[in-house]
Tab-separated table of C-alpha atoms in Angstrom:
chain	number	residue	atom	x	y	z
A	1386	UNK	CA	-29.972	10.755	-20.093
A	1387	UNK	CA	-28.185	7.465	-20.533
A	1388	UNK	CA	-30.002	4.758	-18.502
A	1389	UNK	CA	-26.668	3.083	-17.625
A	1390	UNK	CA	-25.388	6.144	-15.808
A	1391	UNK	CA	-28.680	6.414	-13.915
A	1392	UNK	CA	-28.670	2.768	-12.753
A	1393	UNK	CA	-25.021	2.637	-11.725
A	1394	UNK	CA	-25.324	5.038	-8.730
A	1395	UNK	CA	-28.575	3.367	-7.784
A	1396	UNK	CA	-27.027	-0.118	-7.730
A	1397	UNK	CA	-24.056	1.150	-5.720
A	1398	UNK	CA	-26.456	2.691	-3.208
A	1399	UNK	CA	-28.349	-0.611	-2.879
A	1400	UNK	CA	-25.135	-2.550	-2.288
A	1401	UNK	CA	-24.079	-0.053	0.374
A	1402	UNK	CA	-27.496	-0.372	2.017
A	1403	UNK	CA	-27.197	-4.155	2.115
A	1404	UNK	CA	-23.753	-3.920	3.707
A	1405	UNK	CA	-25.003	-1.519	6.386
A	1406	UNK	CA	-28.037	-3.730	7.060
A	1407	UNK	CA	-25.803	-6.808	7.405
A	1408	UNK	CA	-23.554	-5.179	9.971
A	1409	UNK	CA	-26.554	-3.875	11.912
A	1410	UNK	CA	-28.030	-7.382	12.040
A	1411	UNK	CA	-24.739	-8.887	13.203
A	1412	UNK	CA	-24.352	-6.202	15.836
A	1413	UNK	CA	-27.895	-6.606	17.128
A	1414	UNK	CA	-27.583	-10.379	17.221
A	1415	UNK	CA	-24.367	-10.294	19.250
A	1416	UNK	CA	-25.786	-7.664	21.594
A	1417	UNK	CA	-28.904	-9.730	22.173
A	1418	UNK	CA	-27.011	-12.757	23.551
A	1419	UNK	CA	-27.633	-12.928	27.291
A	1420	UNK	CA	-24.490	-11.823	29.204
A	1421	UNK	CA	-24.829	-14.688	31.715
A	1422	UNK	CA	-24.565	-17.151	28.828
A	1423	UNK	CA	-21.534	-15.352	27.414
A	1424	UNK	CA	-19.815	-15.363	30.825
A	1425	UNK	CA	-20.070	-19.108	31.484
A	1426	UNK	CA	-18.332	-21.225	28.843
A	1427	UNK	CA	-16.336	-24.213	30.172
A	1428	UNK	CA	-12.728	-23.432	31.135
A	1429	UNK	CA	-9.573	-25.430	31.890
A	1430	UNK	CA	-6.547	-24.899	34.096
A	1431	UNK	CA	-3.285	-24.266	32.258
A	1432	UNK	CA	-1.592	-27.473	31.061
A	1433	UNK	CA	-4.654	-29.531	31.975
A	1434	UNK	CA	-7.507	-30.649	29.732
A	1435	UNK	CA	-10.147	-31.273	32.425
A	1436	UNK	CA	-13.182	-29.189	31.474
A	1437	UNK	CA	-14.457	-27.048	34.347
A	1438	UNK	CA	-18.123	-26.102	34.222
A	1439	UNK	CA	-21.208	-26.087	36.453
A	1440	UNK	CA	-21.420	-26.832	39.331
A	1441	UNK	CA	-17.696	-25.997	39.531
A	1442	UNK	CA	-16.084	-22.683	38.673
A	1443	UNK	CA	-12.469	-21.498	38.713
A	1444	UNK	CA	-11.995	-18.624	41.142
A	1445	UNK	CA	-10.641	-15.552	39.390
A	1446	UNK	CA	-11.295	-17.030	35.938
A	1447	UNK	CA	-15.029	-17.755	35.905
A	1448	UNK	CA	-17.840	-15.789	37.509
A	1449	UNK	CA	-19.194	-17.303	40.761
A	1450	UNK	CA	-22.684	-17.465	39.239
A	1451	UNK	CA	-21.324	-19.956	36.675
A	1452	UNK	CA	-21.163	-22.542	39.474
A	1453	UNK	CA	-22.797	-23.515	42.733
A	1454	UNK	CA	-21.817	-22.080	46.135
A	1455	UNK	CA	-19.232	-24.376	47.725
A	1456	UNK	CA	-17.865	-25.556	44.365
A	1457	UNK	CA	-15.087	-23.017	43.843
A	1458	UNK	CA	-11.799	-24.516	42.711
A	1459	UNK	CA	-8.330	-23.139	42.055
A	1460	UNK	CA	-5.589	-24.145	39.628
A	1461	UNK	CA	-2.492	-25.682	41.193
A	1462	UNK	CA	1.070	-24.912	40.059
A	1463	UNK	CA	1.208	-28.221	38.172
A	1464	UNK	CA	-2.001	-27.426	36.277
A	1465	UNK	CA	-4.333	-29.690	38.229
A	1466	UNK	CA	-7.631	-28.267	39.522
A	1467	UNK	CA	-7.647	-28.040	43.327
A	1468	UNK	CA	-10.685	-28.445	45.581
A	1469	UNK	CA	-10.464	-27.182	49.171
A	1470	UNK	CA	-12.387	-29.461	51.545
A	1471	UNK	CA	-12.235	-29.124	55.324
A	1472	UNK	CA	-9.202	-26.815	54.927
A	1473	UNK	CA	-7.342	-29.512	53.017
A	1474	UNK	CA	-6.325	-29.346	49.353
A	1475	UNK	CA	-7.515	-32.182	47.119
A	1476	UNK	CA	-6.334	-32.612	43.542
A	1477	UNK	CA	-9.170	-33.204	41.084
A	1478	UNK	CA	-8.122	-36.010	38.730
A	1479	UNK	CA	-11.393	-36.535	36.867
A	1480	UNK	CA	-14.878	-35.031	36.864
A	1481	UNK	CA	-17.701	-37.278	35.650
A	1482	UNK	CA	-20.487	-34.811	34.904
A	1483	UNK	CA	-22.880	-37.473	33.630
A	1484	UNK	CA	-23.256	-39.083	37.060
A	1485	UNK	CA	-22.185	-36.165	39.286
A	1486	UNK	CA	-19.022	-37.856	40.530
A	1487	UNK	CA	-15.383	-36.785	40.778
A	1488	UNK	CA	-12.138	-38.492	41.747
A	1489	UNK	CA	-9.833	-36.585	44.081
A	1490	UNK	CA	-6.722	-37.286	46.137
A	1491	UNK	CA	-5.120	-35.496	49.050
A	1492	UNK	CA	-2.450	-33.198	47.608
A	1493	UNK	CA	0.074	-34.576	50.132
A	1494	UNK	CA	0.122	-37.926	48.342
A	1495	UNK	CA	0.802	-36.408	44.939
A	1496	UNK	CA	4.352	-35.523	46.023
A	1497	UNK	CA	5.303	-38.777	47.721
A	1498	UNK	CA	8.116	-39.339	45.191
A	1499	UNK	CA	8.912	-35.712	44.457
A	1500	UNK	CA	11.971	-35.612	46.729
A	1501	UNK	CA	14.737	-36.686	44.353
A	1502	UNK	CA	17.143	-37.360	47.232
A	1503	UNK	CA	14.793	-39.978	48.658
A	1504	UNK	CA	13.125	-42.709	46.572
A	1505	UNK	CA	10.121	-42.419	48.875
A	1506	UNK	CA	9.986	-38.646	49.345
A	1507	UNK	CA	8.603	-37.394	52.646
A	1508	UNK	CA	4.963	-36.600	53.242
A	1509	UNK	CA	4.265	-33.075	54.469
A	1510	UNK	CA	4.115	-32.685	58.252
A	1511	UNK	CA	1.895	-32.790	60.129
A	1512	UNK	CA	-0.622	-35.281	58.752
A	1513	UNK	CA	-1.917	-36.050	62.216
A	1514	UNK	CA	-5.636	-35.714	61.469
A	1515	UNK	CA	-7.900	-38.202	59.794
A	1516	UNK	CA	-8.150	-37.818	56.039
A	1517	UNK	CA	-11.641	-39.261	55.840
A	1518	UNK	CA	-14.030	-36.626	54.577
A	1519	UNK	CA	-17.170	-35.866	56.553
A	1520	UNK	CA	-20.366	-35.412	54.590
A	1521	UNK	CA	-20.903	-31.785	53.614
A	1522	UNK	CA	-23.869	-29.984	52.059
A	1523	UNK	CA	-22.038	-30.293	48.721
A	1524	UNK	CA	-20.213	-33.646	48.743
A	1525	UNK	CA	-20.595	-37.239	49.915
A	1526	UNK	CA	-18.136	-40.115	49.744
A	1527	UNK	CA	-19.246	-42.435	46.962
A	1528	UNK	CA	-20.196	-46.058	47.762
A	1529	UNK	CA	-17.695	-48.922	47.487
A	1530	UNK	CA	-14.619	-47.127	48.789
A	1531	UNK	CA	-11.918	-48.813	50.878
A	1532	UNK	CA	-10.622	-47.792	54.294
A	1533	UNK	CA	-6.886	-47.431	54.692
A	1534	UNK	CA	-4.743	-46.640	57.732
A	1535	UNK	CA	-1.382	-44.854	57.786
A	1536	UNK	CA	1.084	-45.545	60.596
A	1537	UNK	CA	3.848	-43.081	61.460
A	1538	UNK	CA	7.145	-43.798	63.219
A	1539	UNK	CA	7.547	-47.373	62.042
A	1540	UNK	CA	11.365	-47.638	62.041
A	1541	UNK	CA	11.339	-50.678	64.359
A	1542	UNK	CA	9.480	-52.658	61.676
A	1543	UNK	CA	11.885	-51.868	58.834
A	1544	UNK	CA	12.695	-53.375	56.479
A	1545	UNK	CA	8.979	-53.991	55.894
A	1546	UNK	CA	7.922	-54.997	52.345
A	1547	UNK	CA	8.536	-51.919	50.211
A	1548	UNK	CA	5.025	-51.815	48.758
A	1549	UNK	CA	3.635	-50.726	52.128
A	1550	UNK	CA	6.060	-47.867	52.711
A	1551	UNK	CA	4.473	-44.697	51.317
A	1552	UNK	CA	6.995	-42.146	52.545
A	1553	UNK	CA	8.225	-40.488	55.677
A	1554	UNK	CA	6.864	-37.705	57.840
A	1555	UNK	CA	10.384	-36.231	58.161
A	1556	UNK	CA	13.902	-37.340	57.284
A	1557	UNK	CA	13.777	-40.327	59.668
A	1558	UNK	CA	10.176	-41.211	60.529
A	1559	UNK	CA	8.818	-43.855	58.165
A	1560	UNK	CA	5.139	-44.126	57.164
A	1561	UNK	CA	3.491	-47.456	56.367
A	1562	UNK	CA	0.028	-47.876	54.829
A	1563	UNK	CA	-2.336	-50.845	55.073
A	1564	UNK	CA	-5.904	-51.600	54.139
A	1565	UNK	CA	-7.898	-52.001	57.348
A	1566	UNK	CA	-8.638	-55.651	56.621
A	1567	UNK	CA	-4.907	-56.486	56.277
A	1568	UNK	CA	-3.917	-59.264	58.693
A	1569	UNK	CA	-0.704	-57.411	59.624
A	1570	UNK	CA	-2.408	-54.297	60.885
A	1571	UNK	CA	-2.493	-55.441	64.541
A	1572	UNK	CA	1.261	-56.077	64.583
A	1573	UNK	CA	1.956	-52.710	62.949
A	1574	UNK	CA	-0.267	-50.803	65.358
A	1575	UNK	CA	1.704	-52.183	68.318
A	1576	UNK	CA	5.127	-51.338	66.929
A	1577	UNK	CA	4.768	-47.948	65.242
A	1578	UNK	CA	5.322	-45.128	67.743
A	1579	UNK	CA	3.804	-42.216	65.792
A	1580	UNK	CA	0.380	-41.020	64.750
A	1581	UNK	CA	-2.278	-43.193	63.127
A	1582	UNK	CA	-4.205	-41.570	60.290
A	1583	UNK	CA	-7.304	-42.979	58.609
A	1584	UNK	CA	-8.127	-42.286	54.989
A	1585	UNK	CA	-10.318	-43.627	52.185
A	1586	UNK	CA	-9.313	-44.762	48.702
A	1587	UNK	CA	-11.133	-45.994	45.649
A	1588	UNK	CA	-11.861	-49.724	45.418
A	1589	UNK	CA	-10.090	-51.909	42.904
A	1590	UNK	CA	-6.652	-50.246	42.777
A	1591	UNK	CA	-4.315	-53.242	42.600
A	1592	UNK	CA	-1.414	-52.341	40.307
A	1593	UNK	CA	0.982	-50.056	42.135
A	1594	UNK	CA	-0.190	-51.134	45.583
A	1595	UNK	CA	-1.181	-48.848	48.433
A	1596	UNK	CA	0.942	-45.918	47.249
A	1597	UNK	CA	-0.825	-45.829	43.889
A	1598	UNK	CA	-4.189	-46.147	45.644
A	1599	UNK	CA	-3.358	-43.099	47.791
A	1600	UNK	CA	-2.191	-41.184	44.738
A	1601	UNK	CA	-5.389	-41.954	42.791
A	1602	UNK	CA	-7.561	-41.116	45.781
A	1603	UNK	CA	-11.278	-41.597	46.206
A	1604	UNK	CA	-14.593	-40.913	44.539
A	1605	UNK	CA	-16.985	-38.216	45.711
A	1606	UNK	CA	-20.532	-37.522	44.644
A	1607	UNK	CA	-21.902	-33.992	44.625
A	1608	UNK	CA	-25.247	-32.458	45.425
A	1609	UNK	CA	-26.276	-29.643	43.095
A	1610	UNK	CA	-28.913	-28.861	40.504
A	1611	UNK	CA	-28.836	-31.311	37.589
A	1612	UNK	CA	-27.502	-29.621	34.459
A	1613	UNK	CA	-28.492	-32.249	31.886
A	1614	UNK	CA	-31.760	-30.695	30.658
A	1615	UNK	CA	-30.245	-27.229	30.411
A	1616	UNK	CA	-27.119	-28.475	28.670
A	1617	UNK	CA	-29.017	-30.633	26.168
A	1618	UNK	CA	-31.226	-27.662	25.252
A	1619	UNK	CA	-28.180	-25.550	24.385
A	1620	UNK	CA	-27.892	-23.651	27.657
A	1621	UNK	CA	-25.153	-23.152	30.228
A	1622	UNK	CA	-25.943	-23.887	33.846
A	1623	UNK	CA	-25.512	-21.395	36.633
A	1624	UNK	CA	-26.820	-20.180	39.955
A	1625	UNK	CA	-28.902	-17.231	41.155
A	1626	UNK	CA	-27.394	-16.225	44.499
A	1627	UNK	CA	-30.302	-13.873	45.290
A	1628	UNK	CA	-33.026	-16.464	44.757
A	1629	UNK	CA	-30.530	-19.172	45.812
A	1630	UNK	CA	-31.546	-21.560	43.082
A	1631	UNK	CA	-30.347	-23.201	39.877
A	1632	UNK	CA	-30.707	-21.286	36.622
A	1633	UNK	CA	-30.249	-22.138	32.945
A	1634	UNK	CA	-28.433	-19.407	31.012
A	1635	UNK	CA	-29.596	-19.372	27.404
A	1636	UNK	CA	-28.688	-17.155	24.472
A	1637	UNK	CA	-31.978	-15.243	24.726
A	1638	UNK	CA	-32.389	-14.930	28.516
A	1639	UNK	CA	-32.221	-16.792	31.827
A	1640	UNK	CA	-34.576	-19.754	32.210
A	1641	UNK	CA	-35.420	-21.806	35.275
A	1642	UNK	CA	-34.547	-25.266	33.911
A	1643	UNK	CA	-33.836	-25.366	30.161
A	1644	UNK	CA	-33.823	-23.227	27.024
A	1645	UNK	CA	-37.288	-23.154	25.495
A	1646	UNK	CA	-37.890	-19.714	23.946
A	1647	UNK	CA	-41.006	-20.823	22.067
A	1648	UNK	CA	-42.898	-21.770	25.221
A	1649	UNK	CA	-41.918	-19.072	27.694
A	1650	UNK	CA	-39.550	-19.615	30.616
A	1651	UNK	CA	-38.119	-23.148	30.758
């Protein structure tokens, strides 16, 4: 028998065996990746590049265990992430994961110029409750924020310098805003007939005046398990709602703090 004809089927069989073995290895590898890890990659809202990951999660897009309880967010119609605090919507402008801080603003102030028939479009009504945020189990107001006061029904003081007029509560009722240390605040409080609303804004906003300060909002710090060790070890952070504790989702399995497959649970 010719040796060539004997070796040819044998070599073809070996090649086929290698191909089958390769696909089996790929299949087993992909199947072995922990499903919690697969479920929790960072996401973004449409038309927005802010990465959303632990402790936050987007309702309806990410699994709740990818974030902490109390950190659910939604995506607004303009693409911005929205955080609901004390039944009030706050736009998330920036999340600083490295120091567990985020900058938010009341959604009402994001539309202060949206009314094209009025250069100072009207604020939604009613804004008759304080906009200062109480401490919650999840969030605190960061240090070095400024107190601001909004006065409604200030027609008797018009025309006041334009930089203090932030809108109107309806077609006729003007709203003026002042930092609490402003020397004019006593005069304004005596002459504006509407509600007085307190709020907080980030320090150091000078360009654009009080309206820009309201639009940019304030800084919050959050209280949740620190993700840095898990993230630096290649894991994705999450939460065990049964044990009610932080977990690190790794490609091999769930660890307590970080991915460390060579030394048992992290």
